[in-house]
């Protein structure tokens, strides 16, 4: 079928050979296909390149020119400066790289360079390159006098020391025609569909990216690759969803209102509009013969636990059991207490199963679950261990807080699948924008609690410089004197966990000795064993500690209503979403709460922090965070080197493309879940051939 040319090892491409093939591998390029996907990282043309003659001091400019002379100049202070005089048709300018004498070995007379940087005044005009690219090497036989014709676009590829720009450009010059000729072998979108989506064909897309005739030709090329990226990710997830929800029959829950109504009536408040809507979505899934696999996200305090309880009661009304799984013992205990409180008027028991429940008590609990006498249970991973059997489990709620990670989640669902096939509800307290949620959780249906119960007092957030620390401490002291508790949080210091630990430990000792000698302080950091961490948190929860000094390990979701103040040191080092999670630890009781961010003066950080201080809306903060930090940071563990989740797509700008790709993926799977239809052959081949790892990860391989 003509598929497979692009599998040719890069080594056998023109001008490559074994040594360059090794260097290409370091750029994650192993095949002809990888060469196609290794697209330029920047483009320049006459509209971005200035003539040397026109440069003015103060400009930030990009120029292209040939090296006329070069050398290293020592200075009296011992700094060595590499200088090169660049010439284009209009004139000459000196470029200077202070402190980079080694460039003498890289840049030669006669080289054609593209450089970008500020133009300064130093014995006349001088350009200080921030970035440079060797477009062509002196005397390189493959290049004409000017490398490329005037009026064309200059492409700069991601390059390395071993594989500099000019070598890559040569490789593309020699191979691009052949590569483009075969690019359409992987075209899976029929022309009508491409037209409807406004996307170019693959061959056209790669041509636009590698050999654009003008700068604005490249964007549609990128959009096409972004669509493909979204499509195959959504396709794998749609297949996973199909396996999880459709293949084996799920439970059809029946509602009697025997329990749901009394719970409603016993609540001292009305459900929020968002809670009511989300419950309808959940009940709809649970009553259908498809298995529910739903993701519920909502800010801290949005009322997720109550929603989970209503869902579990539907399961119990139909004679089945419900389980809620939390990531730590402490959180399990907390959920357990809350559910007990809510269920008191209904006289329904809730069991608690953690690693600490042992001996007789454990035996009895397990028997209750096995025989169905225990309708509801809250627990940790202990719930999915050997020896735990349910008589008739109808719903599993997984409270995963901020720990997203496909692998762990799939493992949990997988475990739950060993019994009958209960419905699954995953809850997260980390608000994320829809585009990110669809990318990470595309196999789940999404429910969003985007409304807080009325009457919440927002946490007041203040910004302070380090010089104002004493005043901040005075404020904290006042809260503690009123019988309240507080947190002081330190960021992770990059160098090593050890330094981080030392910093927190030293600060803890200083605070205990000099600042709050009359108070009970606790220290929490990442290197404490899990049990000790829990012991410290427990002591704080039980009021045995006044002030908790901590690195960022404070348990998300932990609820200490008496804690009314949080001080965050070096706030500029945190992402906004992380700050929001931290801030969520206060403001959980009836008292007014506040959060103080201590940050070094500095424009950018200040602006970001002001955005944060101005709102308590987690979704708004998450969108700002995505915009400011970019998506790479947010993928965390899933961004493992060779197979980044998204290379071409941008979640902040491509949200509509993502929805289109998702709709198409779901349509394909709904019509042809095995991808057997000849019209889907290309899709299946690409999937099996290029996304095998992902298929395995999502357990659809
Ligand atoms: P989450 O789990 O989303 O952080 P919770 O379920 O713990 O939030 O709810 C936080 C608090 O708000 C609880 O004390 C809960 O009883 C209360 N609550 C939940 N829903 C409502 C509502 N609709 N109106 C008023 N209070 C509510
Ligand atoms: Mg169902």
XYZ file of C-alpha atoms and ligand atoms in Angstrom:
729
model
C 0.000 0.000 0.000
C 2.987 2.244 -0.274
C 3.215 2.814 3.448
C 6.633 2.566 4.943
C 9.034 4.781 2.982
C 9.065 7.096 5.928
C 10.323 4.301 8.166
C 13.642 4.447 6.367
C 16.380 4.963 8.983
C 17.728 8.496 8.859
C 21.193 7.036 8.405
C 20.332 6.110 4.834
C 19.186 9.562 3.859
C 21.427 11.628 1.619
C 24.292 13.313 3.409
C 23.690 11.570 6.710
C 25.709 8.396 7.405
C 26.311 6.650 10.724
C 27.928 9.518 12.619
C 25.347 12.124 11.778
C 22.638 9.524 12.338
C 23.881 9.247 15.920
C 23.734 13.004 16.320
C 20.235 13.036 14.835
C 19.153 10.486 17.421
C 19.980 13.028 20.099
C 17.387 15.254 18.472
C 14.915 12.332 18.586
C 15.236 11.877 14.843
C 15.638 8.214 13.922
C 13.709 7.888 10.669
C 12.779 9.776 7.543
C 9.432 10.483 9.183
C 11.129 12.039 12.186
C 12.996 14.323 9.792
C 9.671 15.539 8.425
C 8.368 16.209 11.894
C 11.567 17.950 12.947
C 10.275 21.324 11.830
C 12.050 24.674 12.115
C 11.794 26.441 15.430
C 11.940 29.906 13.884
C 11.518 31.686 10.594
C 12.967 34.936 9.337
C 12.467 36.893 6.172
C 12.870 40.407 4.844
C 10.128 41.560 7.187
C 12.085 40.413 10.253
C 15.654 40.769 8.956
C 17.016 44.311 8.921
C 19.696 45.612 6.625
C 22.894 46.287 8.550
C 22.996 49.817 7.301
C 19.612 50.613 8.847
C 20.481 49.479 12.390
C 20.164 52.045 15.131
C 21.466 51.948 18.674
C 18.650 50.688 20.882
C 17.113 48.405 18.221
C 16.576 44.762 18.910
C 17.426 43.405 15.508
C 17.902 40.320 13.383
C 20.466 40.553 10.611
C 22.008 38.205 8.088
C 25.549 38.591 6.904
C 28.845 36.999 6.009
C 31.725 36.953 8.493
C 34.484 39.212 7.151
C 36.883 38.911 10.078
C 36.804 37.539 13.595
C 38.905 37.045 16.682
C 39.110 37.066 20.469
C 39.835 40.344 22.193
C 41.172 40.348 25.751
C 40.121 43.173 28.046
C 41.846 44.679 31.046
C 39.338 43.092 33.422
C 40.264 39.635 32.118
C 37.007 39.173 30.208
C 37.586 37.718 26.761
C 35.289 38.853 24.019
C 34.708 37.071 20.755
C 34.053 39.517 17.922
C 33.000 39.032 14.323
C 32.435 41.648 11.664
C 29.330 40.844 9.634
C 28.657 42.227 6.186
C 25.549 42.265 4.028
C 24.837 44.144 0.790
C 24.254 47.371 2.717
C 27.174 47.549 5.140
C 29.103 46.093 8.059
C 28.716 45.827 11.831
C 30.719 44.299 14.665
C 29.004 41.595 16.679
C 30.408 40.959 20.139
C 29.981 37.965 22.447
C 31.541 38.913 25.810
C 32.849 35.958 27.782
C 32.454 33.454 24.934
C 35.967 33.085 23.497
C 35.240 29.492 22.491
C 33.067 30.751 19.648
C 36.371 31.326 17.880
C 36.340 27.621 17.097
C 32.735 27.658 15.866
C 32.464 30.730 13.710
C 34.766 31.106 10.722
C 35.462 33.821 8.235
C 33.162 33.372 5.276
C 30.323 31.819 7.314
C 26.835 33.098 6.641
C 25.190 34.012 9.992
C 21.755 34.976 11.163
C 22.002 36.848 14.456
C 19.482 38.429 16.795
C 20.124 40.802 19.661
C 20.286 44.383 20.873
C 22.300 47.040 19.081
C 24.449 48.946 21.551
C 26.763 51.894 21.419
C 30.390 50.847 21.800
C 32.987 52.490 19.582
C 30.080 53.006 17.212
C 27.300 50.498 16.735
C 27.802 47.000 18.055
C 25.360 44.094 18.064
C 25.325 41.749 21.067
C 23.743 38.531 19.790
C 21.354 36.726 22.043
C 21.030 34.022 19.464
C 22.843 33.097 16.291
C 22.529 30.553 13.538
C 25.148 29.501 11.004
C 23.080 29.462 7.835
C 25.961 28.342 5.631
C 29.538 27.339 6.221
C 32.422 29.058 4.495
C 33.270 27.337 1.246
C 30.469 24.801 1.601
C 29.981 23.440 -1.918
C 26.226 23.010 -1.564
C 25.529 26.700 -1.143
C 25.459 29.565 -3.525
C 27.105 32.833 -2.620
C 24.202 33.863 -0.432
C 22.995 30.457 0.686
C 19.415 31.115 -0.219
C 17.812 33.421 -2.728
C 16.847 36.844 -1.519
C 13.165 37.188 -0.717
C 12.831 33.682 0.691
C 12.213 32.679 4.282
C 15.124 31.556 6.422
C 14.383 28.517 8.493
C 16.234 27.681 11.706
C 15.967 24.093 12.877
C 16.466 22.869 16.411
C 20.168 22.005 16.256
C 22.954 20.763 18.510
C 26.694 21.264 18.778
C 27.329 18.042 16.928
C 24.711 18.850 14.330
C 24.834 22.568 13.683
C 22.298 24.522 11.724
C 24.190 24.563 8.462
C 24.538 20.768 8.439
C 20.825 20.328 9.123
C 19.975 22.798 6.413
C 22.119 20.811 3.981
C 20.380 17.604 4.980
C 16.998 19.171 4.285
C 18.143 20.680 1.019
C 19.119 17.265 -0.216
C 16.206 15.255 1.126
C 13.149 17.450 1.389
C 11.840 16.742 -2.131
C 11.948 13.022 -1.485
C 10.414 13.427 1.969
C 7.559 15.555 0.665
C 6.925 13.082 -2.122
C 6.164 10.428 0.488
C 4.499 12.639 3.084
C 1.009 11.854 1.827
C 1.437 8.162 2.554
C 0.172 8.977 6.019
C -2.715 11.164 4.965
C -5.777 9.880 6.781
C -8.131 12.816 6.294
C -10.180 12.726 3.095
C -10.110 15.983 1.096
C -13.744 16.934 1.856
C -13.087 16.641 5.560
C -9.875 18.635 5.335
C -11.733 21.297 3.509
C -14.433 21.418 6.138
C -11.816 21.721 8.880
C -9.853 24.285 6.914
C -6.668 22.232 7.116
C -4.049 21.604 4.430
C -3.079 18.073 3.384
C -0.020 16.546 4.997
C 2.316 17.069 2.068
C 1.225 20.668 1.812
C 1.565 21.153 5.579
C 5.144 19.884 5.631
C 6.028 21.945 2.578
C 4.715 25.040 4.336
C 6.707 24.266 7.471
C 10.016 23.324 5.863
C 9.966 25.529 2.790
C 7.587 28.413 3.356
C 7.359 31.055 0.652
C 6.286 33.633 3.197
C 6.062 33.789 6.971
C 2.292 33.482 7.110
C 2.372 30.186 5.218
C 3.685 28.330 8.236
C 0.741 28.669 10.642
C -1.715 26.483 8.675
C 1.043 23.858 8.491
C 1.449 23.910 12.254
C -2.311 23.773 12.748
C -2.489 20.637 10.634
C 0.134 18.857 12.748
C -1.569 20.133 15.888
C -4.851 18.644 14.696
C -3.193 15.276 14.081
C -1.649 15.372 17.510
C -5.008 16.064 19.146
C -6.782 13.544 16.946
C -4.604 10.557 17.755
C -4.519 11.383 21.448
C -8.304 11.711 21.496
C -8.645 8.554 19.421
C -6.651 6.480 21.903
C -8.724 7.952 24.689
C -11.983 7.374 22.837
C -10.960 3.742 22.356
C -10.098 3.499 26.049
C -13.455 5.005 26.885
C -15.212 2.543 24.613
C -13.468 -0.380 26.297
C -14.209 0.944 29.741
C -17.823 1.868 29.216
C -19.363 -0.062 26.352
C -17.758 -3.432 25.860
C -19.036 -5.128 28.970
C -22.418 -4.131 30.297
C -22.429 -1.701 33.199
C -24.897 -1.489 36.023
C -28.320 0.014 35.544
C -28.906 1.729 38.852
C -32.474 2.213 39.958
C -33.600 5.155 41.979
C -36.213 4.800 44.714
C -35.520 8.096 46.500
C -35.652 6.162 49.766
C -32.305 7.603 50.790
C -31.736 10.454 48.377
C -34.839 12.339 49.454
C -34.166 12.151 53.208
C -30.614 13.357 52.631
C -31.934 16.276 50.620
C -34.405 17.105 53.338
C -31.855 16.905 56.108
C -29.465 19.404 54.528
C -29.553 22.859 56.081
C -28.933 24.384 52.622
C -29.952 24.062 48.974
C -27.683 22.419 46.421
C -25.921 24.924 44.231
C -27.007 25.065 40.588
C -23.743 23.426 39.612
C -24.204 20.600 42.108
C -27.717 19.920 40.806
C -26.520 19.920 37.197
C -23.561 17.654 37.892
C -25.769 15.240 39.833
C -28.145 15.010 36.881
C -25.162 14.141 34.668
C -23.986 11.493 37.112
C -27.439 9.977 37.665
C -27.956 9.879 33.903
C -24.780 7.846 33.476
C -25.508 5.564 36.389
C -29.013 4.763 35.188
C -27.808 3.899 31.706
C -26.520 0.455 30.804
C -23.169 1.981 29.897
C -20.575 1.988 32.579
C -19.970 5.413 34.040
C -16.459 6.792 33.788
C -16.731 10.397 34.795
C -14.338 13.075 35.916
C -15.632 15.643 38.375
C -13.543 18.704 38.886
C -14.324 21.563 41.143
C -12.499 24.028 43.265
C -11.765 23.368 46.900
C -14.999 23.827 48.827
C -17.281 23.564 45.780
C -19.078 20.662 47.435
C -17.692 17.601 45.677
C -17.937 15.336 48.690
C -21.657 15.924 48.936
C -22.076 15.142 45.245
C -20.107 11.937 45.754
C -22.344 10.982 48.649
C -25.527 11.481 46.621
C -24.040 9.303 43.895
C -23.154 6.590 46.385
C -26.662 6.690 47.810
C -28.111 5.950 44.389
C -25.986 2.831 44.368
C -27.226 1.865 47.840
C -30.879 2.492 46.927
C -30.547 -0.167 44.258
C -29.151 -2.616 46.821
C -25.492 -2.122 45.980
C -22.461 -0.799 47.797
C -20.420 2.355 47.329
C -16.734 3.013 47.995
C -14.747 6.212 48.226
C -11.001 5.975 47.828
C -8.648 8.729 49.049
C -4.903 9.095 48.452
C -3.844 9.237 52.121
C -5.059 7.943 55.478
C -5.626 11.430 56.730
C -7.867 12.350 53.833
C -9.716 9.065 54.161
C -10.357 9.824 57.841
C -11.552 13.285 56.947
C -13.983 12.039 54.304
C -15.171 9.389 56.690
C -15.985 11.946 59.389
C -17.781 14.178 56.923
C -19.887 11.353 55.505
C -20.755 10.096 58.972
C -21.971 13.536 59.898
C -24.091 13.888 56.762
C -25.519 10.393 57.083
C -26.449 10.625 60.737
C -30.119 11.463 60.113
C -30.369 8.530 57.686
C -28.876 6.040 60.097
C -26.667 4.513 57.494
C -23.267 3.280 58.645
C -20.023 4.140 56.830
C -16.955 2.028 57.384
C -13.351 3.203 57.286
C -10.687 0.936 55.848
C -7.048 2.016 55.982
C -3.737 0.310 56.639
C -4.158 1.123 60.326
C -7.281 -0.978 60.665
C -5.968 -4.382 61.690
C -6.797 -7.570 63.590
C -10.346 -8.338 64.624
C -11.695 -4.975 63.503
C -10.332 -5.566 60.020
C -11.722 -9.091 59.831
C -15.158 -7.855 60.763
C -15.016 -4.981 58.340
C -13.996 -7.240 55.477
C -16.766 -9.653 56.357
C -19.281 -6.815 56.332
C -18.167 -5.812 52.856
C -18.137 -9.375 51.579
C -21.596 -10.144 52.891
C -23.042 -6.818 51.900
C -23.987 -5.718 55.414
C -21.770 -2.649 55.006
C -23.229 -0.430 52.294
C -20.630 2.321 52.294
C -16.897 2.382 52.864
C -14.216 5.033 52.755
C -10.585 4.071 52.514
C -7.126 4.317 51.064
C -5.400 1.980 48.618
C -6.163 -0.632 51.260
C -9.536 -0.864 49.514
C -8.057 -2.490 46.452
C -5.745 -4.897 48.164
C -5.914 -8.676 48.283
C -8.621 -10.001 50.502
C -11.013 -7.102 50.055
C -14.164 -8.336 48.386
C -17.462 -6.642 47.918
C -20.754 -8.404 47.679
C -22.129 -6.006 45.162
C -20.069 -2.889 44.498
C -22.008 -0.366 42.427
C -19.878 2.767 42.469
C -16.258 3.645 43.116
C -15.421 7.268 43.792
C -11.718 8.033 43.454
C -10.632 11.237 45.134
C -7.331 11.821 43.465
C -6.861 15.440 44.407
C -4.039 16.872 42.357
C -2.344 13.618 41.507
C -3.184 13.295 37.907
C -1.292 10.709 36.046
C -2.823 8.366 33.547
C -0.846 5.424 34.785
C -1.940 5.508 38.391
C -5.510 6.201 37.468
C -5.640 3.364 34.967
C -4.217 1.044 37.604
C -6.992 1.975 40.015
C -9.752 1.522 37.476
C -8.150 -1.732 36.382
C -8.139 -2.993 39.971
C -11.746 -2.052 40.391
C -12.502 -4.058 37.288
C -11.552 -7.333 38.906
C -14.946 -7.631 40.524
C -18.151 -6.848 38.696
C -17.998 -3.579 36.804
C -18.895 -0.724 39.090
C -19.359 2.811 37.852
C -16.405 5.111 38.379
C -16.350 8.749 39.434
C -12.948 10.466 39.633
C -12.837 13.684 41.653
C -10.158 16.330 41.490
C -9.823 19.579 43.410
C -7.396 21.063 40.915
C -9.273 23.327 38.561
C -7.838 23.017 35.072
C -8.988 24.591 31.810
C -11.217 22.430 29.664
C -8.560 22.048 26.955
C -6.105 20.617 29.457
C -8.758 18.408 31.034
C -9.680 16.966 27.630
C -6.032 16.271 26.890
C -5.314 14.544 30.177
C -8.714 12.956 30.769
C -10.128 12.560 27.269
C -11.362 9.056 28.065
C -13.663 10.355 30.775
C -16.823 12.404 30.621
C -16.276 15.762 32.212
C -18.371 17.360 34.917
C -17.438 20.737 36.276
C -18.522 22.263 39.587
C -17.948 25.864 38.706
C -19.909 27.512 41.479
C -19.153 27.843 45.169
C -21.928 27.593 47.777
C -23.159 31.053 48.702
C -21.831 32.949 51.691
C -18.238 31.825 51.430
C -15.807 34.392 52.687
C -13.055 34.749 50.155
C -9.529 34.511 51.520
C -7.938 37.954 51.564
C -4.624 37.852 49.773
C -1.835 40.357 50.404
C 1.487 40.910 48.652
C 4.509 41.858 50.739
C 8.215 42.418 50.151
C 10.724 40.530 52.319
C 11.435 43.815 54.112
C 7.915 43.694 55.536
C 8.348 40.283 57.134
C 8.334 41.474 60.758
C 4.928 43.037 60.287
C 3.658 39.847 58.702
C 4.894 37.892 61.714
C 3.113 40.332 63.993
C -0.113 39.638 62.101
C 0.397 35.904 62.428
C 1.091 36.287 66.153
C -2.224 38.057 66.589
C -4.123 35.178 64.938
C -2.342 32.663 67.133
C -3.127 34.712 70.221
C -6.790 34.538 69.258
C -6.479 30.756 69.368
C -6.177 30.244 65.631
C -3.576 28.281 63.693
C -1.399 29.100 60.713
C 0.978 27.877 58.038
C 4.311 29.181 56.825
C 5.258 27.646 53.490
C 8.628 27.506 51.743
C 9.143 26.596 48.106
C 11.290 23.776 46.845
C 14.725 25.133 46.170
C 15.960 23.845 42.847
C 19.479 22.698 43.594
C 18.624 19.618 45.578
C 16.154 18.249 48.018
C 18.844 18.416 50.671
C 19.266 22.166 50.356
C 15.523 22.457 50.380
C 15.342 20.502 53.578
C 18.100 22.566 55.146
C 16.400 25.816 54.253
C 13.096 24.713 55.762
C 14.798 23.226 58.827
C 16.848 26.346 59.477
C 13.849 28.581 59.085
C 11.873 26.347 61.374
C 14.554 26.589 64.057
C 14.836 30.329 63.648
C 11.086 30.827 63.868
C 10.806 28.557 66.898
C 13.676 30.206 68.724
C 13.448 33.846 67.777
C 10.029 34.673 66.412
C 7.436 32.435 68.058
C 9.249 31.038 71.123
C 5.983 30.821 73.080
C 4.185 28.779 70.409
C 4.108 25.119 69.421
C 5.621 24.745 65.954
C 5.695 21.711 63.684
C 7.894 21.001 60.678
C 6.725 19.192 57.571
C 8.912 18.385 54.579
C 9.215 15.937 51.733
C 11.931 13.816 53.253
C 9.901 12.738 56.253
C 8.593 9.181 56.013
C 4.877 9.048 55.161
C 3.833 8.041 58.697
C 5.707 10.930 60.264
C 4.196 13.338 57.794
C 0.766 12.077 58.733
C 1.602 12.294 62.433
C 2.591 15.952 62.099
C -0.525 16.770 60.053
C -2.674 14.938 62.548
C -1.169 16.879 65.460
C -1.878 20.092 63.595
C -5.439 19.043 62.802
C -6.037 18.136 66.442
C -4.805 21.537 67.599
C -1.628 20.249 69.234
C 0.447 22.555 67.042
C -0.142 26.266 66.481
C 2.009 26.888 63.483
C 3.050 24.513 60.746
C 6.296 25.296 58.943
C 6.286 23.372 55.706
C 7.660 22.877 52.258
C 5.023 22.356 49.592
C 4.037 18.924 50.842
C 1.012 20.098 52.831
C -1.686 17.688 51.921
C -4.057 19.075 49.353
C -7.562 18.666 50.641
C -6.686 18.638 54.301
C -9.307 20.509 56.225
C -8.347 22.426 59.374
C -11.074 25.049 59.794
C -9.220 26.688 62.680
C -6.280 27.614 60.433
C -6.872 31.183 59.336
C -3.543 32.435 58.070
C -0.968 31.277 55.581
C 2.328 32.940 54.768
C 4.011 31.857 51.529
C 7.696 32.706 51.214
C 9.303 33.242 47.803
C 5.859 33.247 46.279
C 7.344 34.218 42.919
C 8.750 30.713 42.573
C 5.363 29.016 42.567
C 3.000 28.433 39.711
C -0.332 30.174 40.204
C -2.300 26.947 40.390
C 0.015 25.694 43.071
C -0.455 28.910 45.031
C -4.187 28.455 44.694
C -3.981 24.920 46.060
C -1.935 26.162 48.993
C -4.270 29.055 49.695
C -7.157 26.595 49.764
C -5.822 25.300 53.103
C -7.197 28.401 54.820
C -10.631 29.963 54.675
C -12.353 26.720 55.594
C -13.996 27.869 58.793
C -16.313 30.633 59.925
C -13.506 33.106 60.656
C -12.049 35.518 58.136
C -8.818 34.182 56.673
C -5.888 35.636 54.890
C -2.922 34.634 52.830
C 0.285 36.649 52.581
C 2.607 36.227 49.635
C 6.151 37.347 50.314
C 8.010 38.002 47.091
C 11.142 39.775 45.940
C 10.502 42.978 44.035
C 10.478 42.254 40.307
C 8.137 43.314 37.571
C 6.967 40.044 36.043
C 6.488 38.145 39.253
C 4.591 41.028 40.766
C 2.172 41.200 37.883
C 1.465 37.491 38.064
C 0.972 37.592 41.792
C -1.364 40.539 41.498
C -3.558 38.512 39.128
C -3.599 35.831 41.776
C -4.301 38.129 44.700
C -7.224 39.676 42.871
C -9.316 36.522 42.486
C -10.336 33.405 44.378
C -11.670 31.684 41.244
C -9.573 28.593 40.648
C -10.605 28.262 36.997
C -9.623 31.820 36.235
C -6.282 31.237 37.928
C -5.761 27.994 36.034
C -6.334 29.750 32.711
C -3.865 32.471 33.651
C -1.362 29.841 34.731
C -1.665 27.984 31.444
C -1.214 31.222 29.550
C 1.810 32.322 31.567
C 3.655 29.085 32.183
C 2.708 27.176 29.084
C 1.406 23.633 28.918
C 4.713 21.754 29.233
C 4.952 22.468 32.913
C 1.441 21.250 33.557
C 1.808 17.819 32.022
C 4.342 16.851 34.643
C 5.119 13.171 34.588
C 3.475 12.590 31.235
C 5.953 14.763 29.441
C 8.613 12.100 29.216
C 11.323 13.031 26.766
C 10.824 11.183 23.520
C 7.063 11.166 23.467
C 5.844 14.552 24.601
C 2.092 14.735 24.775
C 1.889 17.754 22.500
C 4.645 19.229 20.339
C 2.704 21.300 17.850
C -0.547 22.048 19.591
C -1.001 24.861 22.044
C -3.802 24.430 24.546
C -4.320 28.145 24.996
C -4.866 28.927 21.321
C -5.952 25.622 19.768
C -8.957 24.874 21.966
C -11.332 24.849 19.005
C -9.078 22.533 17.022
C -9.054 20.207 20.014
C -12.855 20.108 20.120
C -12.941 19.301 16.403
C -10.351 16.550 16.749
C -12.212 15.124 19.721
C -15.530 15.139 17.898
C -13.984 13.338 14.929
C -12.220 10.777 17.146
C -15.417 9.987 19.016
C -17.368 9.738 15.768
C -14.868 7.292 14.289
C -14.916 5.100 17.390
C -18.714 5.209 17.705
C -19.128 4.077 14.095
C -16.264 1.606 13.975
C -14.825 0.762 17.395
C -12.489 -1.915 16.057
C -11.292 0.331 13.215
C -12.100 -2.465 10.755
C -13.732 -0.319 8.116
C -11.400 -0.027 5.086
C -11.912 3.721 5.225
C -10.179 3.706 8.598
C -7.264 1.557 7.537
C -4.802 4.432 7.428
C -5.894 5.557 10.850
C -5.449 2.087 12.272
C -2.040 1.649 10.685
C -0.803 4.965 12.032
C -2.204 4.188 15.444
C -0.573 0.772 15.703
C 2.607 1.871 14.064
C 3.281 5.159 15.754
C 1.232 5.244 18.912
C 1.846 1.759 20.235
C 3.264 3.009 23.513
C 0.269 5.189 24.098
C -2.108 2.334 23.284
C -0.362 0.279 25.941
C -0.462 3.094 28.450
C -4.204 3.493 27.992
C -4.627 -0.277 27.953
C -6.217 -0.493 24.570
C -3.297 -2.266 22.839
P -14.994 19.913 48.304
O -14.967 18.451 48.578
O -15.418 20.228 46.901
O -13.742 20.640 48.689
P -16.925 19.845 50.348
O -17.831 18.826 49.782
O -15.970 19.443 51.399
O -16.122 20.547 49.183
O -17.800 21.064 50.851
C -17.255 22.083 51.633
C -18.260 22.521 52.683
O -19.367 23.139 52.055
C -18.796 21.366 53.491
O -18.858 21.765 54.827
C -20.180 21.138 52.907
O -21.071 20.619 53.848
C -20.588 22.526 52.476
N -21.507 22.539 51.331
C -21.552 21.670 50.296
N -22.517 22.007 49.422
C -23.107 23.127 49.911
C -24.180 23.970 49.465
N -24.835 23.726 48.326
N -24.494 25.029 50.224
C -23.839 25.308 51.369
N -22.844 24.547 51.847
C -22.451 23.477 51.135
Mg -24.432 2.636 34.537
